[in-house]
Amino acid sequence: GKEAGGQLVDQRLLPRIVEGEVRMQMVKDTLFAIIHKKPTPGNMSAVGGISDYTFYEPDAPEFKDLRAKFEGDIPALMDAMGLAGEPLPILWTGDFI
């Protein structure tokens, strides 16, 4: 719960989720893998086992621009969260809809 530091992010439905979600899997500041999670036909969620997963290597050309923008924005993201100068988690993700 909230007392233990739990958080809930309330986000409006993004209709383009039917196109899928791209997950950048990071190990500290290094991109480890890219996953495209696309809802199966008739579903509106890329989670819960109702999506198809496609795995890509970090240098996949389809995601070259997104990767460059994401990696370049990491310092600004850390600053926006009040974590400038702190180490990145060992394992973390950036998800894009």
Rosetta silent file (secondary structure, phi, psi, omega in degrees, C-alpha in Angstrom):
SEQUENCE: GKEAGGQLVDQRLLPRIVEGEVRMQMVKDTLFAIIHKKPTPGNMSAVGGISDYTFYEPDAPEFKDLRAKFEGDIPALMDAMGLAGEPLPILWTGDFI
SCORE:     score description
SCORE:     0.000 S_00000001
   1 L     0.000 -176.335 -178.098    0.000    0.000    0.000 S_00000001
   2 H   -59.476  -37.947 -178.536    0.848    3.680    0.046 S_00000001
   3 H   -60.713  -29.097 -179.308    2.357    3.436    3.537 S_00000001
   4 H   -91.253    7.430  178.307    4.982    1.029    2.175 S_00000001
   5 L    93.167    8.218  179.651    5.870    3.386   -0.677 S_00000001
   6 L   -70.017  152.570 -179.407    3.597    1.823   -3.312 S_00000001
   7 L  -136.173  154.032  175.004    2.389    3.966   -6.180 S_00000001
   8 L  -128.316  130.185  175.967   -0.347    3.805   -8.797 S_00000001
   9 L  -103.057  117.594  178.983   -0.123    5.579  -12.123 S_00000001
  10 L   -96.813  117.009 -173.520   -3.559    6.440  -13.499 S_00000001
  11 L  -129.929  138.802  179.106   -3.287    6.884  -17.249 S_00000001
  12 L   -66.553  156.732  177.730   -5.948    7.465  -19.865 S_00000001
  13 L   -67.298  130.692  176.374   -6.536    4.770  -22.473 S_00000001
  14 L  -104.805  105.656 -175.264   -4.311    5.240  -25.496 S_00000001
  15 H   -55.836  -26.121 -178.941   -6.173    3.785  -28.482 S_00000001
  16 H   -73.553    0.861  176.673   -2.929    3.225  -30.390 S_00000001
  17 H   -58.077  -23.973  178.481   -2.054    0.474  -27.897 S_00000001
  18 H   -62.373  -19.305  175.544   -3.464   -1.892  -30.532 S_00000001
  19 H   -80.801  -14.723  176.780   -0.215   -1.153  -32.439 S_00000001
  20 L   109.358  176.391  179.699    1.709   -2.474  -29.465 S_00000001
  21 E  -125.044  136.720  176.389    4.187   -1.385  -26.857 S_00000001
  22 E  -103.845  126.336  179.267    7.953   -1.224  -27.272 S_00000001
  23 E  -112.407  122.988  174.098    9.957   -2.140  -24.188 S_00000001
  24 E   -95.716  112.383  178.729   13.615   -1.175  -23.930 S_00000001
  25 E   -89.682  122.701 -175.237   15.274   -3.522  -21.423 S_00000001
  26 E  -113.698  145.203  167.069   18.219   -1.825  -19.789 S_00000001
  27 E  -117.902  105.050 -170.652   21.133   -3.028  -17.665 S_00000001
  28 L    54.624 -114.548 -178.867   22.277    0.179  -15.978 S_00000001
  29 L  -104.958   18.148 -176.954   22.916    2.488  -18.978 S_00000001
  30 E  -114.847  126.731  176.202   23.220   -0.269  -21.586 S_00000001
  31 E   -70.279  124.441 -176.709   20.363   -1.442  -23.808 S_00000001
  32 E   -99.149  -40.891 -177.442   20.121   -5.210  -23.460 S_00000001
  33 E  -160.896  159.028  175.325   17.061   -6.099  -25.568 S_00000001
  34 E  -123.623  133.069  179.348   14.029   -4.630  -27.293 S_00000001
  35 E  -124.907  130.214  172.638   10.618   -6.273  -27.071 S_00000001
  36 E  -104.976  115.531  179.850    7.573   -5.361  -29.145 S_00000001
  37 E  -105.758  113.728 -177.528    4.425   -6.475  -27.337 S_00000001
  38 E  -116.826  126.709  179.464    1.375   -6.336  -29.602 S_00000001
  39 E   -56.836  143.138  175.709   -2.112   -7.212  -28.353 S_00000001
  40 L   -67.533  157.659 -177.538   -3.649  -10.246  -30.010 S_00000001
  41 L   -51.205  132.806  178.341   -6.571   -9.466  -32.359 S_00000001
  42 L    88.446   -4.502  179.952   -9.576   -8.103  -30.509 S_00000001
  43 L  -108.296  156.386 -178.112   -7.634   -7.166  -27.372 S_00000001
  44 L  -120.750   25.372 -179.325   -6.619   -3.730  -26.110 S_00000001
  45 L  -138.461  142.255  178.004   -3.790   -4.676  -23.759 S_00000001
  46 L  -100.331   13.553  179.791   -0.161   -5.610  -24.286 S_00000001
  47 L  -126.480  170.909  174.050    0.061   -7.291  -20.868 S_00000001
  48 L    80.243   21.102  175.928   -1.430  -10.282  -19.141 S_00000001
  49 L    78.769   10.718  178.979   -0.570  -12.932  -21.695 S_00000001
  50 L  -112.414   39.011  179.464   -2.892  -11.580  -24.392 S_00000001
  51 E  -143.295  157.913  174.975   -0.194  -10.215  -26.659 S_00000001
  52 E   -96.382  136.147 -177.729    2.361  -11.447  -29.148 S_00000001
  53 E  -108.404  131.558  172.768    5.992  -10.778  -28.270 S_00000001
  54 E  -121.695  127.650 -176.381    8.706  -10.080  -30.839 S_00000001
  55 E  -102.837  137.755 -178.921   12.283   -9.847  -29.566 S_00000001
  56 E  -127.788  151.959  172.579   14.950   -7.646  -31.171 S_00000001
  57 L   -73.834  156.861 -178.653   18.662   -7.131  -30.653 S_00000001
  58 L   -57.488  -27.266 -178.081   19.705   -3.717  -29.282 S_00000001
  59 L   -94.960   18.635 -179.607   20.992   -2.619  -32.696 S_00000001
  60 L   -57.598  125.815 -176.662   17.731   -3.387  -34.558 S_00000001
  61 H   -63.422  -27.083  179.907   17.406   -0.757  -37.299 S_00000001
  62 H   -60.496  -25.132 -174.220   13.635   -0.448  -36.762 S_00000001
  63 H  -116.799   15.479 -176.943   14.302    1.163  -33.392 S_00000001
  64 H   -56.099  -49.087 -177.390   17.482    3.126  -34.136 S_00000001
  65 H   -68.264  -43.212  178.744   15.877    6.574  -33.752 S_00000001
  66 H   -62.088  -42.601  179.519   13.842    5.640  -30.660 S_00000001
  67 H   -60.722  -47.790 -178.292   16.921    4.148  -29.025 S_00000001
  68 H   -60.647  -44.314 -179.973   19.040    7.239  -29.692 S_00000001
  69 H   -64.641  -45.890 -179.160   16.350    9.576  -28.323 S_00000001
  70 H   -61.504  -51.512 -178.910   15.733    7.404  -25.259 S_00000001
  71 H   -61.668  -37.423  178.222   19.399    6.983  -24.368 S_00000001
  72 H   -68.796  -25.985 -178.310   19.994   10.700  -24.888 S_00000001
  73 H   -88.382   -8.272 -176.733   17.084   11.565  -22.592 S_00000001
  74 H   -55.529  -46.111  178.515   18.155    9.400  -19.645 S_00000001
  75 H   -59.880  -39.237  179.203   20.016   12.232  -17.845 S_00000001
  76 H   -68.652  -36.669  176.898   16.987   14.537  -18.211 S_00000001
  77 H   -63.780  -44.684  179.267   14.651   11.801  -16.971 S_00000001
  78 H   -62.263  -41.506  178.741   16.826   11.215  -13.921 S_00000001
  79 H   -63.799  -43.750 -179.438   16.916   14.953  -13.243 S_00000001
  80 H   -62.035  -27.541  178.837   13.118   15.252  -13.606 S_00000001
  81 L   -92.033    4.752 -179.084   12.703   12.540  -10.956 S_00000001
  82 L    73.699   25.146 -176.402   15.133   14.270   -8.611 S_00000001
  83 L  -116.833   18.323  179.445   17.706   11.509   -9.137 S_00000001
  84 L   -56.227  133.739  179.301   20.448   13.399  -10.985 S_00000001
  85 L    85.778   -9.635  177.786   23.822   11.929  -10.060 S_00000001
  86 L   -84.084  152.911  177.638   22.299    8.728   -8.686 S_00000001
  87 L   -72.215  148.473  174.294   23.190    5.372  -10.239 S_00000001
  88 L   -71.288  154.286  174.582   20.710    3.766  -12.601 S_00000001
  89 L   -60.242  156.710  177.926   19.062    0.542  -11.432 S_00000001
  90 L   -63.749  -45.833  179.788   20.820   -2.640  -12.448 S_00000001
  91 E  -129.334  124.879  179.825   17.770   -3.821  -14.404 S_00000001
  92 E  -156.717  169.404 -178.761   15.022   -1.487  -15.598 S_00000001
  93 E  -133.699  154.877  167.348   12.826   -0.754  -18.600 S_00000001
  94 E  -117.755  124.187 -177.126   11.550    2.121  -20.661 S_00000001
  95 E  -112.142  137.477 -175.472    8.139    1.393  -22.208 S_00000001
  96 E  -129.994  129.465  176.699    6.744    3.242  -25.196 S_00000001
  97 L  -109.315    0.000    0.000    3.207    3.201  -26.594 S_00000001
